[in-house]
Each structure stands twice: as C-alpha cells, then as structure tokens.
Amino acid sequence: MQLQHLLGIEPLHPQSITEILDLADHYADQNRSGVRKSEALAGCTQINMFFENSTRTQASFEIAGKRLGADVMNMAMQASSIKKGETLIDTALTLNAMHPDLLVVRHPHSGAVDLLAQKVNCAVLNAGDGRHEHPTQALLDALTIRRSKGRLHRLNIAICGDIAHSRVARSNLVLLKRLGAKVYLVGPPTLLPGALIKQADGFSYSLDEAIATFKLDAVMMLRVQLERMT
C-alpha cells in the first residue's frame, strides 16, 4: 500500500472522498459487529504527535491505529525536547531517522503540519493545525450526515457558531460543497469572515432565520474557539 499525506481537503477529488467514506462506512459497521481487529496496517509504526491538548481526536487515532494492526506510539509533546528549545524541524528529522510509517500531527499554528510533512519520508495526517484545516474531522462529519440522511448531494447544511476561528468549518465547507451539498454559514457578524462567506451558498446572523429560510437538512454546531482568539 502506498501511503500519502492528508494535510487538507483541497487536494481530494470527489471520487477520492467518496472512496474514503465508503471505506469508513465499512469500518463503522465492523466496529459494531464485535470483530474490530484488522491487519490493514500490520507492520506499520504510527506516531501520534499532539502539540495541542486533545481527548477525542488523540484517542480516536490511537484506537483506530491499534484496531488496524499498527504499532502505535503517543508522544507527550509537552514533556518532549520542544520544551528545551528544539524546533519542529529538529523533532521531525529525529523522528524521520527512526523510519516511522505514519505521523499523526496536531499543532496550534496553521501550516506547521505541512512544514513537517516536507521534512519526513513517511505519511503525515493532519489532526488539526491552527485555524487552517481539520480534514479527518470533516470526513467524519460527512460520514455521519451521509449515514443519517443517505446522501450528501443536494442537502442543505448549515455550519453554525465560531466560523472565524474554526479549522473544522473550513474543512467542512470545502468537502461538503465538493460532494454536492449546499453549505450555509450562521453566526454573529464578528465570527463570520467575509472570505468564507464568499465560498458559502448563503449566510445568516440568526439560526432560527437560517432554518426557515434555507430549509436545512442538517445543522453543524461549533463551540467558541477561545484558545485561538487574540
């Protein structure tokens, strides 16, 4: 199997996204069947590098890696040599010398995961970088909606809340539109950036108004991203 980076949604074609969702659908059913182990990543080494605090995402990647047969290592970045002044590139080069097969990286700065991917020979998965992207979360959201509604094409979907600081909103906006959904943004004016409004099919400052006006099939709620506000 040829491993490739997943740094964002933008490079993925609709067919590739659909293939990923179909495969995820299969594993979602398998996880509920009681037969949870697979050898898809047998012999592979997966290193999870989370420079930001995480519970759900880190646990999800660890469980997924182990269920697919990989050897999984969680690095405690808060206790790593980063605290002694080592740079991200220093860390990347050190890990690269150990020949891992897969790095899962979450970082508070936009673009940091892409920079790291340029310095290593293994596959890199973006588990969230700053305000930029969170591609695996968007894929999971799309799968959840598709399993509930049976499709994504021609659905009216609203993303509501702190759009300005949300990497989840950015990834979902690209992915859902690419699969034929209409995407609307809802939030207060201070949290609705004009650049993203231009990409959406419409926007509103009121959720009640959006539900009535856009005849929504699904609403995605975002928390306020306090840690990314300045």
PDB file of C-alpha atoms in Angstrom:
ATOM      1  CA  MET A   1       0.000   0.000   0.000  1.00  0.00           C
ATOM      2  CA  GLN A   2       1.347   3.432  -0.938  1.00  0.00           C
ATOM      3  CA  LEU A   3       0.993   5.869   1.937  1.00  0.00           C
ATOM      4  CA  GLN A   4       0.294   9.526   1.168  1.00  0.00           C
ATOM      5  CA  HIS A   5      -0.116  12.701   3.198  1.00  0.00           C
ATOM      6  CA  LEU A   6      -3.531  14.005   4.223  1.00  0.00           C
ATOM      7  CA  LEU A   7      -2.882  17.671   5.019  1.00  0.00           C
ATOM      8  CA  GLY A   8      -6.217  19.146   3.927  1.00  0.00           C
ATOM      9  CA  ILE A   9      -9.406  18.573   1.966  1.00  0.00           C
ATOM     10  CA  GLU A  10      -8.489  20.767  -1.005  1.00  0.00           C
ATOM     11  CA  PRO A  11      -6.318  18.179  -2.854  1.00  0.00           C
ATOM     12  CA  LEU A  12      -9.006  15.455  -2.601  1.00  0.00           C
ATOM     13  CA  HIS A  13     -11.235  14.840  -5.626  1.00  0.00           C
ATOM     14  CA  PRO A  14     -14.924  13.938  -5.064  1.00  0.00           C
ATOM     15  CA  GLN A  15     -14.240  10.340  -6.105  1.00  0.00           C
ATOM     16  CA  SER A  16     -11.399  10.037  -3.580  1.00  0.00           C
ATOM     17  CA  ILE A  17     -13.592  11.472  -0.821  1.00  0.00           C
ATOM     18  CA  THR A  18     -16.400   9.039  -1.676  1.00  0.00           C
ATOM     19  CA  GLU A  19     -13.968   6.100  -1.623  1.00  0.00           C
ATOM     20  CA  ILE A  20     -12.715   7.157   1.820  1.00  0.00           C
ATOM     21  CA  LEU A  21     -16.283   7.491   3.118  1.00  0.00           C
ATOM     22  CA  ASP A  22     -17.229   4.086   1.705  1.00  0.00           C
ATOM     23  CA  LEU A  23     -14.247   2.503   3.442  1.00  0.00           C
ATOM     24  CA  ALA A  24     -15.047   4.340   6.679  1.00  0.00           C
ATOM     25  CA  ASP A  25     -18.645   3.119   6.390  1.00  0.00           C
ATOM     26  CA  HIS A  26     -17.345  -0.444   6.261  1.00  0.00           C
ATOM     27  CA  TYR A  27     -15.184   0.040   9.359  1.00  0.00           C
ATOM     28  CA  ALA A  28     -18.012   1.778  11.240  1.00  0.00           C
ATOM     29  CA  ASP A  29     -20.163  -1.309  10.700  1.00  0.00           C
ATOM     30  CA  GLN A  30     -17.263  -3.607  11.596  1.00  0.00           C
ATOM     31  CA  ASN A  31     -16.702  -1.736  14.876  1.00  0.00           C
ATOM     32  CA  ARG A  32     -20.296  -2.503  15.823  1.00  0.00           C
ATOM     33  CA  SER A  33     -20.103  -6.158  14.831  1.00  0.00           C
ATOM     34  CA  GLY A  34     -17.729  -7.250  17.565  1.00  0.00           C
ATOM     35  CA  VAL A  35     -14.957  -8.137  15.061  1.00  0.00           C
ATOM     36  CA  ARG A  36     -12.896  -4.983  15.475  1.00  0.00           C
ATOM     37  CA  LYS A  37      -9.384  -6.112  14.592  1.00  0.00           C
ATOM     38  CA  SER A  38      -7.859  -5.789  11.141  1.00  0.00           C
ATOM     39  CA  GLU A  39      -4.396  -6.301   9.687  1.00  0.00           C
ATOM     40  CA  ALA A  40      -4.629  -3.373   7.232  1.00  0.00           C
ATOM     41  CA  LEU A  41      -1.688  -1.580   8.926  1.00  0.00           C
ATOM     42  CA  ALA A  42       0.155  -4.647  10.219  1.00  0.00           C
ATOM     43  CA  GLY A  43       3.873  -3.944  10.436  1.00  0.00           C
ATOM     44  CA  CYS A  44       3.385  -0.164  10.302  1.00  0.00           C
ATOM     45  CA  THR A  45       4.552   2.224  13.017  1.00  0.00           C
ATOM     46  CA  GLN A  46       2.215   5.124  13.817  1.00  0.00           C
ATOM     47  CA  ILE A  47       3.400   8.043  15.953  1.00  0.00           C
ATOM     48  CA  ASN A  48       0.828  10.479  17.341  1.00  0.00           C
ATOM     49  CA  MET A  49       2.300  13.966  17.909  1.00  0.00           C
ATOM     50  CA  PHE A  50      -0.166  16.312  19.604  1.00  0.00           C
ATOM     51  CA  PHE A  51       1.255  19.757  20.327  1.00  0.00           C
ATOM     52  CA  GLU A  52      -2.231  20.844  21.484  1.00  0.00           C
ATOM     53  CA  ASN A  53      -4.381  19.310  24.184  1.00  0.00           C
ATOM     54  CA  SER A  54      -6.769  16.690  22.822  1.00  0.00           C
ATOM     55  CA  THR A  55      -9.009  13.975  24.183  1.00  0.00           C
ATOM     56  CA  ARG A  56     -11.361  12.723  21.465  1.00  0.00           C
ATOM     57  CA  THR A  57      -9.070  13.147  18.454  1.00  0.00           C
ATOM     58  CA  GLN A  58      -5.989  11.604  20.031  1.00  0.00           C
ATOM     59  CA  ALA A  59      -7.972   8.699  21.478  1.00  0.00           C
ATOM     60  CA  SER A  60      -9.658   8.142  18.108  1.00  0.00           C
ATOM     61  CA  PHE A  61      -6.352   7.953  16.238  1.00  0.00           C
ATOM     62  CA  GLU A  62      -4.810   5.668  18.858  1.00  0.00           C
ATOM     63  CA  ILE A  63      -7.753   3.253  18.854  1.00  0.00           C
ATOM     64  CA  ALA A  64      -8.021   3.317  15.050  1.00  0.00           C
ATOM     65  CA  GLY A  65      -4.312   2.591  14.606  1.00  0.00           C
ATOM     66  CA  LYS A  66      -4.403  -0.334  17.027  1.00  0.00           C
ATOM     67  CA  ARG A  67      -7.572  -1.805  15.529  1.00  0.00           C
ATOM     68  CA  LEU A  68      -5.957  -1.650  12.081  1.00  0.00           C
ATOM     69  CA  GLY A  69      -2.939  -3.541  13.365  1.00  0.00           C
ATOM     70  CA  ALA A  70      -0.353  -0.733  13.605  1.00  0.00           C
ATOM     71  CA  ASP A  71       2.204  -0.294  16.362  1.00  0.00           C
ATOM     72  CA  VAL A  72       1.074   2.998  17.929  1.00  0.00           C
ATOM     73  CA  MET A  73       3.206   5.398  19.946  1.00  0.00           C
ATOM     74  CA  ASN A  74       1.821   8.514  21.635  1.00  0.00           C
ATOM     75  CA  MET A  75       4.421  11.241  22.136  1.00  0.00           C
ATOM     76  CA  ALA A  76       3.909  13.540  25.116  1.00  0.00           C
ATOM     77  CA  MET A  77       4.948  16.737  23.330  1.00  0.00           C
ATOM     78  CA  GLN A  78       4.527  18.836  26.492  1.00  0.00           C
ATOM     79  CA  ALA A  79       7.342  16.758  28.031  1.00  0.00           C
ATOM     80  CA  SER A  80       9.451  16.496  24.869  1.00  0.00           C
ATOM     81  CA  SER A  81      12.632  18.310  23.838  1.00  0.00           C
ATOM     82  CA  ILE A  82      10.436  21.065  22.344  1.00  0.00           C
ATOM     83  CA  LYS A  83      10.419  22.442  25.886  1.00  0.00           C
ATOM     84  CA  LYS A  84      14.228  22.632  25.769  1.00  0.00           C
ATOM     85  CA  GLY A  85      14.248  24.699  22.603  1.00  0.00           C
ATOM     86  CA  GLU A  86      14.189  22.009  19.949  1.00  0.00           C
ATOM     87  CA  THR A  87      12.376  23.193  16.820  1.00  0.00           C
ATOM     88  CA  LEU A  88       9.600  21.400  14.977  1.00  0.00           C
ATOM     89  CA  ILE A  89      12.031  20.601  12.156  1.00  0.00           C
ATOM     90  CA  ASP A  90      14.574  19.197  14.637  1.00  0.00           C
ATOM     91  CA  THR A  91      11.887  16.916  16.007  1.00  0.00           C
ATOM     92  CA  ALA A  92      10.797  15.888  12.508  1.00  0.00           C
ATOM     93  CA  LEU A  93      14.340  14.969  11.466  1.00  0.00           C
ATOM     94  CA  THR A  94      14.895  12.971  14.650  1.00  0.00           C
ATOM     95  CA  LEU A  95      11.685  11.003  14.156  1.00  0.00           C
ATOM     96  CA  ASN A  96      12.406  10.527  10.459  1.00  0.00           C
ATOM     97  CA  ALA A  97      15.651   8.765  11.360  1.00  0.00           C
ATOM     98  CA  MET A  98      13.547   6.169  13.217  1.00  0.00           C
ATOM     99  CA  HIS A  99      11.672   5.338   9.973  1.00  0.00           C
ATOM    100  CA  PRO A 100       8.042   5.533  11.120  1.00  0.00           C
ATOM    101  CA  ASP A 101       5.330   4.818   8.550  1.00  0.00           C
ATOM    102  CA  LEU A 102       2.773   7.366   9.732  1.00  0.00           C
ATOM    103  CA  LEU A 103       2.799  10.598  11.744  1.00  0.00           C
ATOM    104  CA  VAL A 104      -0.471  11.994  13.088  1.00  0.00           C
ATOM    105  CA  VAL A 105       0.108  15.642  13.987  1.00  0.00           C
ATOM    106  CA  ARG A 106      -1.939  18.324  15.737  1.00  0.00           C
ATOM    107  CA  HIS A 107      -0.343  21.754  16.078  1.00  0.00           C
ATOM    108  CA  PRO A 108      -1.577  25.193  17.226  1.00  0.00           C
ATOM    109  CA  HIS A 109      -0.014  27.004  14.231  1.00  0.00           C
ATOM    110  CA  SER A 110      -1.501  26.976  10.736  1.00  0.00           C
ATOM    111  CA  GLY A 111       0.848  25.388   8.214  1.00  0.00           C
ATOM    112  CA  ALA A 112       3.042  23.628  10.778  1.00  0.00           C
ATOM    113  CA  VAL A 113       1.859  20.162   9.726  1.00  0.00           C
ATOM    114  CA  ASP A 114       2.587  20.931   6.070  1.00  0.00           C
ATOM    115  CA  LEU A 115       6.100  22.103   7.000  1.00  0.00           C
ATOM    116  CA  LEU A 116       6.730  18.907   8.936  1.00  0.00           C
ATOM    117  CA  ALA A 117       5.471  16.788   6.014  1.00  0.00           C
ATOM    118  CA  GLN A 118       8.123  18.354   3.786  1.00  0.00           C
ATOM    119  CA  LYS A 119      10.882  17.112   6.105  1.00  0.00           C
ATOM    120  CA  VAL A 120       9.935  13.450   6.573  1.00  0.00           C
ATOM    121  CA  ASN A 121       9.709  10.420   4.295  1.00  0.00           C
ATOM    122  CA  CYS A 122       6.602   8.878   5.855  1.00  0.00           C
ATOM    123  CA  ALA A 123       2.908   9.683   5.522  1.00  0.00           C
ATOM    124  CA  VAL A 124       1.583  12.600   7.595  1.00  0.00           C
ATOM    125  CA  LEU A 125      -2.028  13.051   8.702  1.00  0.00           C
ATOM    126  CA  ASN A 126      -3.212  16.493   9.768  1.00  0.00           C
ATOM    127  CA  ALA A 127      -5.178  16.174  13.002  1.00  0.00           C
ATOM    128  CA  GLY A 128      -5.764  19.942  13.090  1.00  0.00           C
ATOM    129  CA  ASP A 129      -3.399  22.863  12.520  1.00  0.00           C
ATOM    130  CA  GLY A 130      -4.271  26.275  13.933  1.00  0.00           C
ATOM    131  CA  ARG A 131      -7.190  27.888  12.111  1.00  0.00           C
ATOM    132  CA  HIS A 132      -6.278  26.132   8.865  1.00  0.00           C
ATOM    133  CA  GLU A 133      -7.767  22.641   8.455  1.00  0.00           C
ATOM    134  CA  HIS A 134      -9.000  19.527  10.250  1.00  0.00           C
ATOM    135  CA  PRO A 135      -9.549  17.135   7.325  1.00  0.00           C
ATOM    136  CA  THR A 136     -10.259  13.930   9.235  1.00  0.00           C
ATOM    137  CA  GLN A 137     -12.932  15.686  11.316  1.00  0.00           C
ATOM    138  CA  ALA A 138     -14.617  16.898   8.123  1.00  0.00           C
ATOM    139  CA  LEU A 139     -14.545  13.375   6.683  1.00  0.00           C
ATOM    140  CA  LEU A 140     -16.113  12.045   9.884  1.00  0.00           C
ATOM    141  CA  ASP A 141     -18.798  14.757   9.829  1.00  0.00           C
ATOM    142  CA  ALA A 142     -19.608  13.935   6.200  1.00  0.00           C
ATOM    143  CA  LEU A 143     -19.845  10.242   7.037  1.00  0.00           C
ATOM    144  CA  THR A 144     -22.173  10.961   9.965  1.00  0.00           C
ATOM    145  CA  ILE A 145     -24.501  13.064   7.803  1.00  0.00           C
ATOM    146  CA  ARG A 146     -24.429  10.517   4.971  1.00  0.00           C
ATOM    147  CA  ARG A 147     -25.268   7.628   7.313  1.00  0.00           C
ATOM    148  CA  SER A 148     -28.167   9.627   8.728  1.00  0.00           C
ATOM    149  CA  LYS A 149     -29.560  11.110   5.509  1.00  0.00           C
ATOM    150  CA  GLY A 150     -28.435   8.521   2.975  1.00  0.00           C
ATOM    151  CA  ARG A 151     -26.650  11.080   0.809  1.00  0.00           C
ATOM    152  CA  LEU A 152     -24.846  14.431   0.790  1.00  0.00           C
ATOM    153  CA  HIS A 153     -25.770  15.598  -2.703  1.00  0.00           C
ATOM    154  CA  ARG A 154     -28.373  18.403  -2.702  1.00  0.00           C
ATOM    155  CA  LEU A 155     -28.611  18.561   1.088  1.00  0.00           C
ATOM    156  CA  ASN A 156     -28.839  21.985   2.738  1.00  0.00           C
ATOM    157  CA  ILE A 157     -26.336  22.081   5.595  1.00  0.00           C
ATOM    158  CA  ALA A 158     -25.574  24.944   7.980  1.00  0.00           C
ATOM    159  CA  ILE A 159     -22.359  25.399   9.942  1.00  0.00           C
ATOM    160  CA  CYS A 160     -23.223  27.484  12.988  1.00  0.00           C
ATOM    161  CA  GLY A 161     -21.062  29.250  15.566  1.00  0.00           C
ATOM    162  CA  ASP A 162     -17.475  30.479  15.638  1.00  0.00           C
ATOM    163  CA  ILE A 163     -16.668  30.219  11.918  1.00  0.00           C
ATOM    164  CA  ALA A 164     -13.774  32.689  12.051  1.00  0.00           C
ATOM    165  CA  HIS A 165     -11.512  30.610  14.290  1.00  0.00           C
ATOM    166  CA  SER A 166     -12.648  27.129  13.257  1.00  0.00           C
ATOM    167  CA  ARG A 167     -10.497  24.785  11.180  1.00  0.00           C
ATOM    168  CA  VAL A 168     -13.417  22.330  11.224  1.00  0.00           C
ATOM    169  CA  ALA A 169     -15.618  24.877   9.446  1.00  0.00           C
ATOM    170  CA  ARG A 170     -13.003  25.477   6.756  1.00  0.00           C
ATOM    171  CA  SER A 171     -12.539  21.775   6.008  1.00  0.00           C
ATOM    172  CA  ASN A 172     -16.273  21.069   6.048  1.00  0.00           C
ATOM    173  CA  LEU A 173     -17.083  23.985   3.769  1.00  0.00           C
ATOM    174  CA  VAL A 174     -14.779  22.621   1.070  1.00  0.00           C
ATOM    175  CA  LEU A 175     -15.695  18.956   1.492  1.00  0.00           C
ATOM    176  CA  LEU A 176     -19.477  19.274   1.670  1.00  0.00           C
ATOM    177  CA  LYS A 177     -19.670  21.590  -1.340  1.00  0.00           C
ATOM    178  CA  ARG A 178     -17.371  19.268  -3.277  1.00  0.00           C
ATOM    179  CA  LEU A 179     -19.842  16.429  -2.715  1.00  0.00           C
ATOM    180  CA  GLY A 180     -22.790  18.474  -3.939  1.00  0.00           C
ATOM    181  CA  ALA A 181     -24.274  19.861  -0.729  1.00  0.00           C
ATOM    182  CA  LYS A 182     -25.281  23.481  -0.267  1.00  0.00           C
ATOM    183  CA  VAL A 183     -23.474  24.964   2.721  1.00  0.00           C
ATOM    184  CA  TYR A 184     -24.664  27.964   4.723  1.00  0.00           C
ATOM    185  CA  LEU A 185     -22.784  29.806   7.465  1.00  0.00           C
ATOM    186  CA  VAL A 186     -24.530  31.053  10.590  1.00  0.00           C
ATOM    187  CA  GLY A 187     -23.101  33.174  13.386  1.00  0.00           C
ATOM    188  CA  PRO A 188     -22.687  36.702  14.738  1.00  0.00           C
ATOM    189  CA  PRO A 189     -21.084  39.238  12.365  1.00  0.00           C
ATOM    190  CA  THR A 190     -17.802  39.254  14.308  1.00  0.00           C
ATOM    191  CA  LEU A 191     -17.389  35.491  13.776  1.00  0.00           C
ATOM    192  CA  LEU A 192     -18.342  35.333  10.079  1.00  0.00           C
ATOM    193  CA  PRO A 193     -15.306  36.286   7.940  1.00  0.00           C
ATOM    194  CA  GLY A 194     -16.105  37.689   4.514  1.00  0.00           C
ATOM    195  CA  ALA A 195     -13.664  35.362   2.736  1.00  0.00           C
ATOM    196  CA  LEU A 196     -15.588  32.299   3.907  1.00  0.00           C
ATOM    197  CA  ILE A 197     -18.994  33.887   3.282  1.00  0.00           C
ATOM    198  CA  LYS A 198     -17.978  34.215  -0.379  1.00  0.00           C
ATOM    199  CA  GLN A 199     -17.374  30.461  -0.555  1.00  0.00           C
ATOM    200  CA  ALA A 200     -20.703  29.547   1.055  1.00  0.00           C
ATOM    201  CA  ASP A 201     -24.127  29.337  -0.575  1.00  0.00           C
ATOM    202  CA  GLY A 202     -25.546  31.850   1.880  1.00  0.00           C
ATOM    203  CA  PHE A 203     -25.245  33.143   5.417  1.00  0.00           C
ATOM    204  CA  SER A 204     -27.330  34.397   8.300  1.00  0.00           C
ATOM    205  CA  TYR A 205     -26.821  36.002  11.689  1.00  0.00           C
ATOM    206  CA  SER A 206     -29.779  34.055  13.135  1.00  0.00           C
ATOM    207  CA  LEU A 207     -30.088  30.274  13.399  1.00  0.00           C
ATOM    208  CA  ASP A 208     -33.904  30.407  13.548  1.00  0.00           C
ATOM    209  CA  GLU A 209     -33.912  32.509  10.403  1.00  0.00           C
ATOM    210  CA  ALA A 210     -31.467  30.162   8.658  1.00  0.00           C
ATOM    211  CA  ILE A 211     -33.538  27.062   9.446  1.00  0.00           C
ATOM    212  CA  ALA A 212     -36.649  28.679   7.980  1.00  0.00           C
ATOM    213  CA  THR A 213     -35.032  30.414   5.006  1.00  0.00           C
ATOM    214  CA  PHE A 214     -32.624  27.740   3.814  1.00  0.00           C
ATOM    215  CA  LYS A 215     -34.823  24.702   4.626  1.00  0.00           C
ATOM    216  CA  LEU A 216     -31.924  22.996   6.339  1.00  0.00           C
ATOM    217  CA  ASP A 217     -31.439  19.233   6.405  1.00  0.00           C
ATOM    218  CA  ALA A 218     -28.609  19.336   8.958  1.00  0.00           C
ATOM    219  CA  VAL A 219     -27.039  21.844  11.327  1.00  0.00           C
ATOM    220  CA  MET A 220     -23.432  21.556  12.497  1.00  0.00           C
ATOM    221  CA  MET A 221     -22.789  23.367  15.774  1.00  0.00           C
ATOM    222  CA  LEU A 222     -19.338  24.777  16.632  1.00  0.00           C
ATOM    223  CA  ARG A 223     -18.079  25.840  20.042  1.00  0.00           C
ATOM    224  CA  VAL A 224     -16.402  29.186  20.623  1.00  0.00           C
ATOM    225  CA  GLN A 225     -12.668  28.687  19.948  1.00  0.00           C
ATOM    226  CA  LEU A 226     -11.352  30.718  22.887  1.00  0.00           C
ATOM    227  CA  GLU A 227      -7.827  29.313  22.585  1.00  0.00           C
ATOM    228  CA  ARG A 228      -7.438  30.797  19.082  1.00  0.00           C
ATOM    229  CA  MET A 229      -8.743  34.263  19.856  1.00  0.00           C
ATOM    230  CA  THR A 230      -6.348  37.163  20.324  1.00  0.00           C
TER     231      THR A 230
END
